[in-house]
């Protein structure tokens, strides 16, 4: 089998995901999944598509992820993995779509405006 690739994005994070036939090893930026994402609830985010579809032990996953924080990176990886699983087998598309793993979450941090301390927060108003 040739290498299949997809891109996942979330907040400021961009993940390039590659799948090739193998034994189910997940490598993120040259490290193992549990070594890169040290918190267990983040592992569950990344491995969530495999709970719906069998494909974890069939393919080796190689991921390059950059930007954002660990939560955004984990959700970007999840989107990339889900896109590859739906590319491999069209029958996988419906359960992944129902679980909203194929949806790109476009919410990003609003930019800071001038004259304000944050995007919308204002300084304390003084009448006199």
PDB file of C-alpha atoms in Angstrom:
ATOM      1  CA  UNK A   1       0.000   0.000   0.000  1.00  0.00           C
ATOM      2  CA  UNK A   2       1.230   3.479  -0.786  1.00  0.00           C
ATOM      3  CA  UNK A   3       1.368   6.310   1.736  1.00  0.00           C
ATOM      4  CA  UNK A   4      -1.886   8.241   2.236  1.00  0.00           C
ATOM      5  CA  UNK A   5      -1.770  11.755   3.635  1.00  0.00           C
ATOM      6  CA  UNK A   6      -4.202  14.372   4.950  1.00  0.00           C
ATOM      7  CA  UNK A   7      -4.087  17.699   6.752  1.00  0.00           C
ATOM      8  CA  UNK A   8      -5.917  18.558   9.969  1.00  0.00           C
ATOM      9  CA  UNK A   9      -6.227  22.056  11.420  1.00  0.00           C
ATOM     10  CA  UNK A  10      -7.539  23.406  14.718  1.00  0.00           C
ATOM     11  CA  UNK A  11      -6.975  26.872  16.252  1.00  0.00           C
ATOM     12  CA  UNK A  12      -3.341  27.669  15.373  1.00  0.00           C
ATOM     13  CA  UNK A  13      -2.257  24.047  14.962  1.00  0.00           C
ATOM     14  CA  UNK A  14      -1.614  22.305  11.650  1.00  0.00           C
ATOM     15  CA  UNK A  15      -1.085  18.533  11.502  1.00  0.00           C
ATOM     16  CA  UNK A  16       0.166  16.656   8.440  1.00  0.00           C
ATOM     17  CA  UNK A  17      -0.781  13.005   8.876  1.00  0.00           C
ATOM     18  CA  UNK A  18       0.650  10.097   6.862  1.00  0.00           C
ATOM     19  CA  UNK A  19      -0.569   6.486   6.960  1.00  0.00           C
ATOM     20  CA  UNK A  20       1.233   3.430   5.610  1.00  0.00           C
ATOM     21  CA  UNK A  21       0.577  -0.259   6.203  1.00  0.00           C
ATOM     22  CA  UNK A  22       2.185  -1.458   9.420  1.00  0.00           C
ATOM     23  CA  UNK A  23       1.521  -2.540  12.985  1.00  0.00           C
ATOM     24  CA  UNK A  24      -0.258   0.495  14.457  1.00  0.00           C
ATOM     25  CA  UNK A  25       2.609   2.680  15.636  1.00  0.00           C
ATOM     26  CA  UNK A  26       1.707   6.360  16.054  1.00  0.00           C
ATOM     27  CA  UNK A  27       4.680   8.709  15.800  1.00  0.00           C
ATOM     28  CA  UNK A  28       4.220  12.464  16.351  1.00  0.00           C
ATOM     29  CA  UNK A  29       7.155  14.762  15.515  1.00  0.00           C
ATOM     30  CA  UNK A  30       9.545  11.813  15.853  1.00  0.00           C
ATOM     31  CA  UNK A  31       8.222  10.754  19.285  1.00  0.00           C
ATOM     32  CA  UNK A  32       5.752   8.124  20.406  1.00  0.00           C
ATOM     33  CA  UNK A  33       2.155   9.289  21.058  1.00  0.00           C
ATOM     34  CA  UNK A  34       2.403   8.822  24.848  1.00  0.00           C
ATOM     35  CA  UNK A  35       5.757  10.583  24.907  1.00  0.00           C
ATOM     36  CA  UNK A  36       4.557  13.610  22.883  1.00  0.00           C
ATOM     37  CA  UNK A  37       1.134  14.010  24.524  1.00  0.00           C
ATOM     38  CA  UNK A  38       1.820  13.129  28.155  1.00  0.00           C
ATOM     39  CA  UNK A  39      -1.740  13.582  29.502  1.00  0.00           C
ATOM     40  CA  UNK A  40      -4.136  10.614  29.170  1.00  0.00           C
ATOM     41  CA  UNK A  41      -7.215  12.673  28.248  1.00  0.00           C
ATOM     42  CA  UNK A  42      -5.281  14.025  25.241  1.00  0.00           C
ATOM     43  CA  UNK A  43      -4.457  10.425  24.137  1.00  0.00           C
ATOM     44  CA  UNK A  44      -8.204   9.755  24.091  1.00  0.00           C
ATOM     45  CA  UNK A  45      -8.769  12.743  21.787  1.00  0.00           C
ATOM     46  CA  UNK A  46      -6.190  11.473  19.299  1.00  0.00           C
ATOM     47  CA  UNK A  47      -7.322   7.830  19.472  1.00  0.00           C
ATOM     48  CA  UNK A  48     -11.074   8.612  19.374  1.00  0.00           C
ATOM     49  CA  UNK A  49     -11.561   7.754  15.647  1.00  0.00           C
ATOM     50  CA  UNK A  50     -10.146   4.261  16.276  1.00  0.00           C
ATOM     51  CA  UNK A  51     -12.896   3.633  18.825  1.00  0.00           C
ATOM     52  CA  UNK A  52     -15.412   3.891  15.988  1.00  0.00           C
ATOM     53  CA  UNK A  53     -13.406   2.291  13.184  1.00  0.00           C
ATOM     54  CA  UNK A  54     -10.832  -0.489  13.082  1.00  0.00           C
ATOM     55  CA  UNK A  55      -7.580   0.835  11.657  1.00  0.00           C
ATOM     56  CA  UNK A  56      -5.290   1.347  14.619  1.00  0.00           C
ATOM     57  CA  UNK A  57      -3.335  -1.899  14.236  1.00  0.00           C
ATOM     58  CA  UNK A  58      -3.442  -1.984  10.443  1.00  0.00           C
ATOM     59  CA  UNK A  59      -1.528   1.218   9.627  1.00  0.00           C
ATOM     60  CA  UNK A  60       1.538   3.022  10.901  1.00  0.00           C
ATOM     61  CA  UNK A  61       0.811   6.707  11.507  1.00  0.00           C
ATOM     62  CA  UNK A  62       3.409   9.432  11.101  1.00  0.00           C
ATOM     63  CA  UNK A  63       2.389  12.956  12.091  1.00  0.00           C
ATOM     64  CA  UNK A  64       4.098  16.333  11.770  1.00  0.00           C
ATOM     65  CA  UNK A  65       2.292  18.917  13.885  1.00  0.00           C
ATOM     66  CA  UNK A  66       3.181  22.550  14.553  1.00  0.00           C
ATOM     67  CA  UNK A  67       1.622  25.662  16.045  1.00  0.00           C
ATOM     68  CA  UNK A  68      -0.990  26.098  18.745  1.00  0.00           C
ATOM     69  CA  UNK A  69      -1.128  24.352  22.103  1.00  0.00           C
ATOM     70  CA  UNK A  70      -1.402  20.692  22.988  1.00  0.00           C
ATOM     71  CA  UNK A  71      -5.225  20.618  22.860  1.00  0.00           C
ATOM     72  CA  UNK A  72      -5.365  22.256  19.420  1.00  0.00           C
ATOM     73  CA  UNK A  73      -2.608  19.965  18.172  1.00  0.00           C
ATOM     74  CA  UNK A  74      -4.429  16.862  19.437  1.00  0.00           C
ATOM     75  CA  UNK A  75      -7.663  17.886  17.706  1.00  0.00           C
ATOM     76  CA  UNK A  76      -5.768  18.699  14.501  1.00  0.00           C
ATOM     77  CA  UNK A  77      -4.215  15.202  14.576  1.00  0.00           C
ATOM     78  CA  UNK A  78      -7.672  13.685  15.205  1.00  0.00           C
ATOM     79  CA  UNK A  79      -9.081  15.485  12.137  1.00  0.00           C
ATOM     80  CA  UNK A  80      -6.169  14.308   9.961  1.00  0.00           C
ATOM     81  CA  UNK A  81      -6.546  10.691  11.108  1.00  0.00           C
ATOM     82  CA  UNK A  82     -10.305  10.811  10.522  1.00  0.00           C
ATOM     83  CA  UNK A  83      -9.834  12.175   7.004  1.00  0.00           C
ATOM     84  CA  UNK A  84      -7.422   9.366   6.143  1.00  0.00           C
ATOM     85  CA  UNK A  85      -9.762   6.696   7.568  1.00  0.00           C
ATOM     86  CA  UNK A  86     -12.595   8.054   5.413  1.00  0.00           C
ATOM     87  CA  UNK A  87     -10.288   8.118   2.348  1.00  0.00           C
ATOM     88  CA  UNK A  88      -9.286   4.487   2.883  1.00  0.00           C
ATOM     89  CA  UNK A  89     -12.839   3.165   3.163  1.00  0.00           C
ATOM     90  CA  UNK A  90     -15.931   5.193   2.227  1.00  0.00           C
ATOM     91  CA  UNK A  91     -18.025   3.167   4.717  1.00  0.00           C
ATOM     92  CA  UNK A  92     -16.047   4.778   7.557  1.00  0.00           C
ATOM     93  CA  UNK A  93     -17.305   8.232   6.586  1.00  0.00           C
ATOM     94  CA  UNK A  94     -20.788   8.020   8.162  1.00  0.00           C
ATOM     95  CA  UNK A  95     -19.764   7.052  11.744  1.00  0.00           C
ATOM     96  CA  UNK A  96     -16.914   9.582  11.720  1.00  0.00           C
ATOM     97  CA  UNK A  97     -19.214  12.309  10.425  1.00  0.00           C
ATOM     98  CA  UNK A  98     -21.888  11.478  13.021  1.00  0.00           C
ATOM     99  CA  UNK A  99     -19.272  11.814  15.778  1.00  0.00           C
ATOM    100  CA  UNK A 100     -18.217  15.183  14.217  1.00  0.00           C
ATOM    101  CA  UNK A 101     -14.618  14.054  13.705  1.00  0.00           C
ATOM    102  CA  UNK A 102     -14.611  15.165  10.057  1.00  0.00           C
ATOM    103  CA  UNK A 103     -15.724  18.718  10.840  1.00  0.00           C
ATOM    104  CA  UNK A 104     -13.113  21.479  10.786  1.00  0.00           C
ATOM    105  CA  UNK A 105     -13.626  23.600  13.905  1.00  0.00           C
ATOM    106  CA  UNK A 106     -12.918  27.104  12.582  1.00  0.00           C
ATOM    107  CA  UNK A 107     -12.971  28.923  15.925  1.00  0.00           C
ATOM    108  CA  UNK A 108      -9.733  30.839  16.452  1.00  0.00           C
ATOM    109  CA  UNK A 109      -8.656  33.443  18.990  1.00  0.00           C
ATOM    110  CA  UNK A 110      -9.968  36.910  18.202  1.00  0.00           C
ATOM    111  CA  UNK A 111      -7.282  39.509  17.602  1.00  0.00           C
ATOM    112  CA  UNK A 112      -6.492  42.215  20.129  1.00  0.00           C
ATOM    113  CA  UNK A 113      -7.877  45.678  19.296  1.00  0.00           C
ATOM    114  CA  UNK A 114      -5.966  48.899  19.887  1.00  0.00           C
ATOM    115  CA  UNK A 115      -7.014  50.944  22.920  1.00  0.00           C
ATOM    116  CA  UNK A 116      -8.107  47.793  24.756  1.00  0.00           C
ATOM    117  CA  UNK A 117      -6.187  45.382  26.990  1.00  0.00           C
ATOM    118  CA  UNK A 118      -7.588  42.301  25.198  1.00  0.00           C
ATOM    119  CA  UNK A 119      -9.888  41.649  22.238  1.00  0.00           C
ATOM    120  CA  UNK A 120     -13.075  42.946  23.911  1.00  0.00           C
ATOM    121  CA  UNK A 121     -12.169  43.780  27.499  1.00  0.00           C
ATOM    122  CA  UNK A 122     -12.083  47.496  28.330  1.00  0.00           C
ATOM    123  CA  UNK A 123     -10.294  49.458  30.996  1.00  0.00           C
ATOM    124  CA  UNK A 124     -12.355  50.544  34.016  1.00  0.00           C
ATOM    125  CA  UNK A 125     -14.596  53.475  33.152  1.00  0.00           C
ATOM    126  CA  UNK A 126     -14.264  56.578  35.317  1.00  0.00           C
ATOM    127  CA  UNK A 127     -16.928  59.270  35.112  1.00  0.00           C
ATOM    128  CA  UNK A 128     -14.831  61.903  36.957  1.00  0.00           C
TER     129      UNK A 128
END
